[in-house]
PDB file of C-alpha atoms in Angstrom:
ATOM      1  CA  UNK A  90     -19.368 -36.886  53.633  1.00  0.00           C
ATOM      2  CA  UNK A  91     -16.416 -38.534  51.640  1.00  0.00           C
ATOM      3  CA  UNK A  92     -17.214 -41.179  48.843  1.00  0.00           C
ATOM      4  CA  UNK A  93     -14.493 -43.190  47.251  1.00  0.00           C
ATOM      5  CA  UNK A  94     -15.271 -43.997  43.750  1.00  0.00           C
ATOM      6  CA  UNK A  95     -13.553 -46.884  41.735  1.00  0.00           C
ATOM      7  CA  UNK A  96     -12.173 -46.240  38.522  1.00  0.00           C
ATOM      8  CA  UNK A  97      -9.301 -43.809  37.464  1.00  0.00           C
ATOM      9  CA  UNK A  98      -7.879 -44.027  41.055  1.00  0.00           C
ATOM     10  CA  UNK A  99      -9.914 -41.044  41.792  1.00  0.00           C
ATOM     11  CA  UNK A 100     -11.293 -40.104  45.196  1.00  0.00           C
ATOM     12  CA  UNK A 101     -14.397 -38.147  44.771  1.00  0.00           C
ATOM     13  CA  UNK A 102     -14.820 -35.800  47.865  1.00  0.00           C
ATOM     14  CA  UNK A 103     -18.334 -34.506  48.059  1.00  0.00           C
ATOM     15  CA  UNK A 104     -20.333 -32.862  50.546  1.00  0.00           C
ATOM     16  CA  UNK A 105     -23.454 -34.195  50.110  1.00  0.00           C
ATOM     17  CA  UNK A 106     -24.937 -34.167  53.875  1.00  0.00           C
ATOM     18  CA  UNK A 107     -26.534 -31.195  53.399  1.00  0.00           C
ATOM     19  CA  UNK A 108     -27.278 -30.803  49.504  1.00  0.00           C
ATOM     20  CA  UNK A 109     -30.820 -30.975  50.985  1.00  0.00           C
ATOM     21  CA  UNK A 110     -32.075 -34.239  49.730  1.00  0.00           C
ATOM     22  CA  UNK A 111     -33.609 -36.422  52.688  1.00  0.00           C
ATOM     23  CA  UNK A 112     -36.639 -38.582  52.280  1.00  0.00           C
ATOM     24  CA  UNK A 113     -39.009 -35.848  51.344  1.00  0.00           C
ATOM     25  CA  UNK A 114     -40.515 -36.509  47.662  1.00  0.00           C
ATOM     26  CA  UNK A 115     -43.972 -37.572  47.507  1.00  0.00           C
ATOM     27  CA  UNK A 116     -43.059 -40.907  49.000  1.00  0.00           C
ATOM     28  CA  UNK A 117     -45.787 -42.658  51.116  1.00  0.00           C
ATOM     29  CA  UNK A 118     -47.472 -39.639  51.956  1.00  0.00           C
ATOM     30  CA  UNK A 119     -48.846 -39.309  48.268  1.00  0.00           C
ATOM     31  CA  UNK A 120     -48.121 -35.721  47.656  1.00  0.00           C
ATOM     32  CA  UNK A 121     -45.010 -33.166  47.907  1.00  0.00           C
ATOM     33  CA  UNK A 122     -44.829 -31.084  51.211  1.00  0.00           C
ATOM     34  CA  UNK A 123     -45.973 -27.426  50.482  1.00  0.00           C
ATOM     35  CA  UNK A 124     -42.764 -25.387  50.181  1.00  0.00           C
ATOM     36  CA  UNK A 125     -42.805 -22.517  52.303  1.00  0.00           C
ATOM     37  CA  UNK A 126     -42.739 -18.852  51.009  1.00  0.00           C
ATOM     38  CA  UNK A 127     -39.538 -16.903  51.375  1.00  0.00           C
ATOM     39  CA  UNK A 128     -39.795 -13.287  52.492  1.00  0.00           C
ATOM     40  CA  UNK A 129     -36.521 -11.459  53.291  1.00  0.00           C
ATOM     41  CA  UNK A 130     -36.340  -8.417  55.654  1.00  0.00           C
ATOM     42  CA  UNK A 131     -37.185  -5.895  52.713  1.00  0.00           C
ATOM     43  CA  UNK A 132     -40.615  -7.331  52.259  1.00  0.00           C
ATOM     44  CA  UNK A 133     -39.872  -9.187  48.903  1.00  0.00           C
ATOM     45  CA  UNK A 134     -41.565 -12.653  48.614  1.00  0.00           C
ATOM     46  CA  UNK A 135     -41.265 -15.645  46.635  1.00  0.00           C
ATOM     47  CA  UNK A 136     -43.915 -18.275  46.668  1.00  0.00           C
ATOM     48  CA  UNK A 137     -42.640 -21.601  44.988  1.00  0.00           C
ATOM     49  CA  UNK A 138     -45.248 -24.168  43.904  1.00  0.00           C
ATOM     50  CA  UNK A 139     -44.887 -28.015  45.309  1.00  0.00           C
ATOM     51  CA  UNK A 140     -45.013 -29.061  41.419  1.00  0.00           C
ATOM     52  CA  UNK A 141     -42.063 -26.978  40.675  1.00  0.00           C
ATOM     53  CA  UNK A 142     -39.973 -27.889  43.753  1.00  0.00           C
ATOM     54  CA  UNK A 143     -40.553 -31.562  42.943  1.00  0.00           C
ATOM     55  CA  UNK A 144     -39.335 -31.211  39.346  1.00  0.00           C
ATOM     56  CA  UNK A 145     -36.252 -29.246  41.064  1.00  0.00           C
ATOM     57  CA  UNK A 146     -35.341 -31.987  43.381  1.00  0.00           C
ATOM     58  CA  UNK A 147     -35.477 -34.651  40.870  1.00  0.00           C
ATOM     59  CA  UNK A 148     -32.960 -33.097  38.750  1.00  0.00           C
ATOM     60  CA  UNK A 149     -30.889 -32.149  41.904  1.00  0.00           C
ATOM     61  CA  UNK A 150     -30.850 -36.059  42.658  1.00  0.00           C
ATOM     62  CA  UNK A 151     -29.526 -36.775  39.411  1.00  0.00           C
ATOM     63  CA  UNK A 152     -26.775 -34.600  39.482  1.00  0.00           C
ATOM     64  CA  UNK A 153     -25.896 -35.817  43.235  1.00  0.00           C
ATOM     65  CA  UNK A 154     -25.912 -39.270  42.069  1.00  0.00           C
ATOM     66  CA  UNK A 155     -23.502 -38.297  38.972  1.00  0.00           C
ATOM     67  CA  UNK A 156     -21.156 -36.534  41.385  1.00  0.00           C
ATOM     68  CA  UNK A 157     -21.232 -39.652  43.647  1.00  0.00           C
ATOM     69  CA  UNK A 158     -20.841 -42.251  40.779  1.00  0.00           C
ATOM     70  CA  UNK A 159     -19.216 -40.816  37.669  1.00  0.00           C
ATOM     71  CA  UNK A 160     -15.359 -41.644  37.776  1.00  0.00           C
ATOM     72  CA  UNK A 161     -14.716 -39.594  35.221  1.00  0.00           C
ATOM     73  CA  UNK A 162     -14.284 -36.204  37.130  1.00  0.00           C
ATOM     74  CA  UNK A 163     -13.504 -35.145  40.736  1.00  0.00           C
ATOM     75  CA  UNK A 164     -14.954 -32.307  42.629  1.00  0.00           C
ATOM     76  CA  UNK A 165     -13.301 -31.225  45.835  1.00  0.00           C
ATOM     77  CA  UNK A 166     -15.383 -29.023  48.213  1.00  0.00           C
ATOM     78  CA  UNK A 167     -13.622 -27.114  50.822  1.00  0.00           C
ATOM     79  CA  UNK A 168     -14.975 -24.375  53.612  1.00  0.00           C
ATOM     80  CA  UNK A 169     -13.403 -21.123  53.929  1.00  0.00           C
ATOM     81  CA  UNK A 170     -14.466 -18.356  56.193  1.00  0.00           C
ATOM     82  CA  UNK A 171     -15.280 -15.591  54.013  1.00  0.00           C
ATOM     83  CA  UNK A 172     -18.511 -15.535  51.770  1.00  0.00           C
ATOM     84  CA  UNK A 173     -18.011 -15.575  47.888  1.00  0.00           C
ATOM     85  CA  UNK A 174     -20.083 -16.306  44.835  1.00  0.00           C
ATOM     86  CA  UNK A 175     -19.702 -19.465  43.208  1.00  0.00           C
ATOM     87  CA  UNK A 176     -17.734 -18.230  39.977  1.00  0.00           C
ATOM     88  CA  UNK A 177     -15.074 -16.452  42.240  1.00  0.00           C
ATOM     89  CA  UNK A 178     -13.988 -19.827  43.934  1.00  0.00           C
ATOM     90  CA  UNK A 179     -14.261 -22.354  41.141  1.00  0.00           C
ATOM     91  CA  UNK A 180     -10.878 -23.912  39.854  1.00  0.00           C
ATOM     92  CA  UNK A 181     -11.063 -26.021  37.075  1.00  0.00           C
ATOM     93  CA  UNK A 182      -7.992 -28.199  35.964  1.00  0.00           C
ATOM     94  CA  UNK A 183      -6.748 -27.988  32.359  1.00  0.00           C
ATOM     95  CA  UNK A 184      -7.836 -31.340  31.589  1.00  0.00           C
ATOM     96  CA  UNK A 185     -11.522 -30.606  32.712  1.00  0.00           C
ATOM     97  CA  UNK A 186     -11.765 -33.378  35.319  1.00  0.00           C
ATOM     98  CA  UNK A 187     -11.119 -31.761  38.567  1.00  0.00           C
ATOM     99  CA  UNK A 188     -12.920 -28.880  40.236  1.00  0.00           C
ATOM    100  CA  UNK A 189     -12.219 -27.216  43.411  1.00  0.00           C
ATOM    101  CA  UNK A 190     -14.896 -25.030  45.192  1.00  0.00           C
ATOM    102  CA  UNK A 191     -14.886 -23.294  48.061  1.00  0.00           C
ATOM    103  CA  UNK A 192     -18.188 -22.419  50.041  1.00  0.00           C
ATOM    104  CA  UNK A 193     -18.462 -20.572  53.500  1.00  0.00           C
ATOM    105  CA  UNK A 194     -18.013 -22.543  56.280  1.00  0.00           C
ATOM    106  CA  UNK A 195     -21.066 -23.731  58.822  1.00  0.00           C
ATOM    107  CA  UNK A 196     -23.691 -22.288  56.426  1.00  0.00           C
ATOM    108  CA  UNK A 197     -25.354 -25.389  54.862  1.00  0.00           C
ATOM    109  CA  UNK A 198     -24.697 -23.993  51.289  1.00  0.00           C
ATOM    110  CA  UNK A 199     -22.203 -26.144  49.683  1.00  0.00           C
ATOM    111  CA  UNK A 200     -25.078 -28.075  47.628  1.00  0.00           C
ATOM    112  CA  UNK A 201     -25.718 -25.043  45.231  1.00  0.00           C
ATOM    113  CA  UNK A 202     -21.700 -24.558  44.969  1.00  0.00           C
ATOM    114  CA  UNK A 203     -21.188 -28.311  43.931  1.00  0.00           C
ATOM    115  CA  UNK A 204     -23.874 -28.077  41.353  1.00  0.00           C
ATOM    116  CA  UNK A 205     -22.231 -24.960  39.892  1.00  0.00           C
ATOM    117  CA  UNK A 206     -18.710 -26.841  39.971  1.00  0.00           C
ATOM    118  CA  UNK A 207     -20.335 -30.019  38.394  1.00  0.00           C
ATOM    119  CA  UNK A 208     -22.210 -28.042  35.435  1.00  0.00           C
ATOM    120  CA  UNK A 209     -19.016 -26.296  34.631  1.00  0.00           C
ATOM    121  CA  UNK A 210     -17.068 -29.697  34.538  1.00  0.00           C
ATOM    122  CA  UNK A 211     -19.772 -30.984  32.013  1.00  0.00           C
ATOM    123  CA  UNK A 212     -18.990 -27.772  30.112  1.00  0.00           C
ATOM    124  CA  UNK A 213     -15.191 -28.624  29.921  1.00  0.00           C
ATOM    125  CA  UNK A 214     -15.956 -32.153  29.036  1.00  0.00           C
ATOM    126  CA  UNK A 215     -18.595 -31.278  26.294  1.00  0.00           C
ATOM    127  CA  UNK A 216     -21.209 -33.176  28.248  1.00  0.00           C
ATOM    128  CA  UNK A 217     -23.753 -30.159  29.079  1.00  0.00           C
ATOM    129  CA  UNK A 218     -26.469 -30.973  26.805  1.00  0.00           C
ATOM    130  CA  UNK A 219     -27.278 -34.016  29.208  1.00  0.00           C
ATOM    131  CA  UNK A 220     -27.960 -31.757  32.328  1.00  0.00           C
ATOM    132  CA  UNK A 221     -29.342 -28.389  30.024  1.00  0.00           C
ATOM    133  CA  UNK A 222     -30.834 -29.814  27.043  1.00  0.00           C
ATOM    134  CA  UNK A 223     -32.956 -26.712  26.898  1.00  0.00           C
ATOM    135  CA  UNK A 224     -29.306 -24.808  25.552  1.00  0.00           C
ATOM    136  CA  UNK A 225     -28.627 -24.532  21.806  1.00  0.00           C
ATOM    137  CA  UNK A 226     -25.611 -26.421  20.833  1.00  0.00           C
ATOM    138  CA  UNK A 227     -24.069 -22.885  19.823  1.00  0.00           C
ATOM    139  CA  UNK A 228     -24.874 -21.343  22.952  1.00  0.00           C
ATOM    140  CA  UNK A 229     -22.493 -18.305  23.795  1.00  0.00           C
ATOM    141  CA  UNK A 230     -20.647 -18.559  27.169  1.00  0.00           C
ATOM    142  CA  UNK A 231     -22.944 -15.854  28.688  1.00  0.00           C
ATOM    143  CA  UNK A 232     -26.050 -18.060  27.971  1.00  0.00           C
ATOM    144  CA  UNK A 233     -24.408 -21.013  29.404  1.00  0.00           C
ATOM    145  CA  UNK A 234     -23.494 -19.351  32.495  1.00  0.00           C
ATOM    146  CA  UNK A 235     -26.994 -17.739  32.631  1.00  0.00           C
ATOM    147  CA  UNK A 236     -28.471 -21.691  32.532  1.00  0.00           C
ATOM    148  CA  UNK A 237     -26.382 -22.722  35.155  1.00  0.00           C
ATOM    149  CA  UNK A 238     -26.944 -19.999  37.523  1.00  0.00           C
ATOM    150  CA  UNK A 239     -30.654 -20.358  36.862  1.00  0.00           C
ATOM    151  CA  UNK A 240     -30.080 -24.000  38.257  1.00  0.00           C
ATOM    152  CA  UNK A 241     -27.914 -23.076  41.136  1.00  0.00           C
ATOM    153  CA  UNK A 242     -30.805 -20.510  42.001  1.00  0.00           C
ATOM    154  CA  UNK A 243     -33.529 -23.214  41.799  1.00  0.00           C
ATOM    155  CA  UNK A 244     -31.490 -25.682  43.755  1.00  0.00           C
ATOM    156  CA  UNK A 245     -31.079 -22.906  46.755  1.00  0.00           C
ATOM    157  CA  UNK A 246     -34.637 -21.749  46.577  1.00  0.00           C
ATOM    158  CA  UNK A 247     -35.301 -25.547  47.052  1.00  0.00           C
ATOM    159  CA  UNK A 248     -33.231 -26.085  50.099  1.00  0.00           C
ATOM    160  CA  UNK A 249     -34.689 -22.718  51.660  1.00  0.00           C
ATOM    161  CA  UNK A 250     -38.332 -23.234  50.600  1.00  0.00           C
ATOM    162  CA  UNK A 251     -38.407 -26.993  51.333  1.00  0.00           C
ATOM    163  CA  UNK A 252     -35.957 -27.687  53.884  1.00  0.00           C
ATOM    164  CA  UNK A 253     -35.951 -24.232  55.402  1.00  0.00           C
ATOM    165  CA  UNK A 254     -32.238 -23.602  55.017  1.00  0.00           C
ATOM    166  CA  UNK A 255     -30.890 -20.466  56.539  1.00  0.00           C
ATOM    167  CA  UNK A 256     -30.868 -17.200  54.387  1.00  0.00           C
ATOM    168  CA  UNK A 257     -27.371 -16.709  52.747  1.00  0.00           C
ATOM    169  CA  UNK A 258     -26.868 -13.385  51.407  1.00  0.00           C
ATOM    170  CA  UNK A 259     -25.106 -14.204  48.221  1.00  0.00           C
ATOM    171  CA  UNK A 260     -27.233 -17.430  47.115  1.00  0.00           C
ATOM    172  CA  UNK A 261     -30.336 -15.235  48.170  1.00  0.00           C
ATOM    173  CA  UNK A 262     -29.192 -12.464  45.593  1.00  0.00           C
ATOM    174  CA  UNK A 263     -29.125 -14.888  42.915  1.00  0.00           C
ATOM    175  CA  UNK A 264     -32.283 -16.632  43.599  1.00  0.00           C
ATOM    176  CA  UNK A 265     -34.285 -13.333  43.922  1.00  0.00           C
ATOM    177  CA  UNK A 266     -32.495 -12.018  40.799  1.00  0.00           C
ATOM    178  CA  UNK A 267     -33.898 -14.895  39.048  1.00  0.00           C
ATOM    179  CA  UNK A 268     -37.136 -15.017  40.374  1.00  0.00           C
ATOM    180  CA  UNK A 269     -37.701 -11.073  39.900  1.00  0.00           C
ATOM    181  CA  UNK A 270     -36.518 -11.361  36.193  1.00  0.00           C
ATOM    182  CA  UNK A 271     -33.239  -9.735  36.783  1.00  0.00           C
ATOM    183  CA  UNK A 272     -30.793 -12.358  36.404  1.00  0.00           C
ATOM    184  CA  UNK A 273     -29.173 -11.098  33.063  1.00  0.00           C
ATOM    185  CA  UNK A 274     -28.658  -7.899  34.558  1.00  0.00           C
ATOM    186  CA  UNK A 275     -26.898  -9.580  38.109  1.00  0.00           C
ATOM    187  CA  UNK A 276     -24.501 -11.448  35.865  1.00  0.00           C
ATOM    188  CA  UNK A 277     -23.790  -8.327  33.704  1.00  0.00           C
ATOM    189  CA  UNK A 278     -23.292  -6.103  36.667  1.00  0.00           C
ATOM    190  CA  UNK A 279     -21.460  -8.527  38.661  1.00  0.00           C
ATOM    191  CA  UNK A 280     -19.173  -9.565  36.000  1.00  0.00           C
ATOM    192  CA  UNK A 281     -18.506  -6.627  33.667  1.00  0.00           C
ATOM    193  CA  UNK A 282     -14.963  -7.606  32.248  1.00  0.00           C
ATOM    194  CA  UNK A 283     -16.185 -11.311  31.316  1.00  0.00           C
ATOM    195  CA  UNK A 284     -19.184 -10.671  28.978  1.00  0.00           C
ATOM    196  CA  UNK A 285     -18.212  -7.411  27.421  1.00  0.00           C
ATOM    197  CA  UNK A 286     -20.314  -7.729  24.075  1.00  0.00           C
ATOM    198  CA  UNK A 287     -23.451  -8.622  25.893  1.00  0.00           C
ATOM    199  CA  UNK A 288     -23.142  -5.808  28.398  1.00  0.00           C
ATOM    200  CA  UNK A 289     -22.689  -3.323  25.818  1.00  0.00           C
ATOM    201  CA  UNK A 290     -25.720  -4.749  23.685  1.00  0.00           C
ATOM    202  CA  UNK A 291     -27.646  -4.759  26.801  1.00  0.00           C
ATOM    203  CA  UNK A 292     -26.609  -1.025  27.312  1.00  0.00           C
ATOM    204  CA  UNK A 293     -27.524   0.011  23.818  1.00  0.00           C
ATOM    205  CA  UNK A 294     -30.958  -1.821  23.807  1.00  0.00           C
ATOM    206  CA  UNK A 295     -31.980  -0.839  27.060  1.00  0.00           C
ATOM    207  CA  UNK A 296     -30.167   2.081  28.417  1.00  0.00           C
ATOM    208  CA  UNK A 297     -31.984   2.829  31.647  1.00  0.00           C
ATOM    209  CA  UNK A 298     -32.154  -0.951  32.552  1.00  0.00           C
ATOM    210  CA  UNK A 299     -28.844  -0.947  34.766  1.00  0.00           C
ATOM    211  CA  UNK A 300     -30.208   1.848  36.954  1.00  0.00           C
ATOM    212  CA  UNK A 301     -33.672  -0.070  37.367  1.00  0.00           C
ATOM    213  CA  UNK A 302     -31.919  -3.179  38.398  1.00  0.00           C
ATOM    214  CA  UNK A 303     -29.802  -1.231  40.552  1.00  0.00           C
ATOM    215  CA  UNK A 304     -32.613   0.442  42.281  1.00  0.00           C
ATOM    216  CA  UNK A 305     -34.260  -2.889  42.295  1.00  0.00           C
ATOM    217  CA  UNK A 306     -31.456  -4.457  44.064  1.00  0.00           C
ATOM    218  CA  UNK A 307     -30.871  -1.617  46.684  1.00  0.00           C
ATOM    219  CA  UNK A 308     -34.478  -1.716  47.538  1.00  0.00           C
ATOM    220  CA  UNK A 309     -34.511  -5.698  48.065  1.00  0.00           C
ATOM    221  CA  UNK A 310     -31.300  -6.058  49.773  1.00  0.00           C
ATOM    222  CA  UNK A 311     -30.364  -2.822  51.120  1.00  0.00           C
ATOM    223  CA  UNK A 312     -26.887  -2.518  49.515  1.00  0.00           C
ATOM    224  CA  UNK A 313     -25.490  -2.257  46.124  1.00  0.00           C
ATOM    225  CA  UNK A 314     -25.367  -4.807  43.768  1.00  0.00           C
ATOM    226  CA  UNK A 315     -22.312  -6.937  42.969  1.00  0.00           C
ATOM    227  CA  UNK A 316     -20.218  -4.749  40.389  1.00  0.00           C
ATOM    228  CA  UNK A 317     -21.676  -1.536  41.516  1.00  0.00           C
ATOM    229  CA  UNK A 318     -19.975  -1.409  45.073  1.00  0.00           C
ATOM    230  CA  UNK A 319     -17.240   0.499  46.203  1.00  0.00           C
ATOM    231  CA  UNK A 320     -17.814   3.129  43.523  1.00  0.00           C
ATOM    232  CA  UNK A 321     -18.091   0.232  40.721  1.00  0.00           C
TER     233      UNK A 321
END
């Protein structure tokens, strides 16, 4: 879907048709539909509650409204053939008013990628407190990224459990890492050159955590975690 937004002469190009926001909600039914459990081939399960998914839908809708209506920024979402983690494709303009994001074609996954781009635009514009009020004002880049990926994970869990979105290897990794308590390890292992101090502190405080995380990841997904592939 393409949506023109007046103001600053900007054309906001957003792919909102499959963000996973139909007339779901409580609506006339008077209750929120029961999300289905997620089960992947290794047998690992996630069982989100209706209350949690309803709360996720509420803030996702608020972000979608902002993406559609706020003339102060532009998000351009494009398709590509190869899968990629959200941070691998995001490009922000120097002025912090435009984001380019690429998502894998024909997978119905661009909602979480748009949320990732939107929140990083809010970082660039110093407006993140509107969307992540739980973050301290002096939050570090790692803490900000962790909070953003936590929201990305929730949005994909919502799509998978409520709207029966097809599995996606990359986004499922982020969801399971968060739900099983490994999100810090996931980020620090996948992006070792970016959060050097946090990674060093993690290894010093929990010297066995990296291997424990890798063992969990291999059991869950039957492959090495990002950052440890190809001998990494």
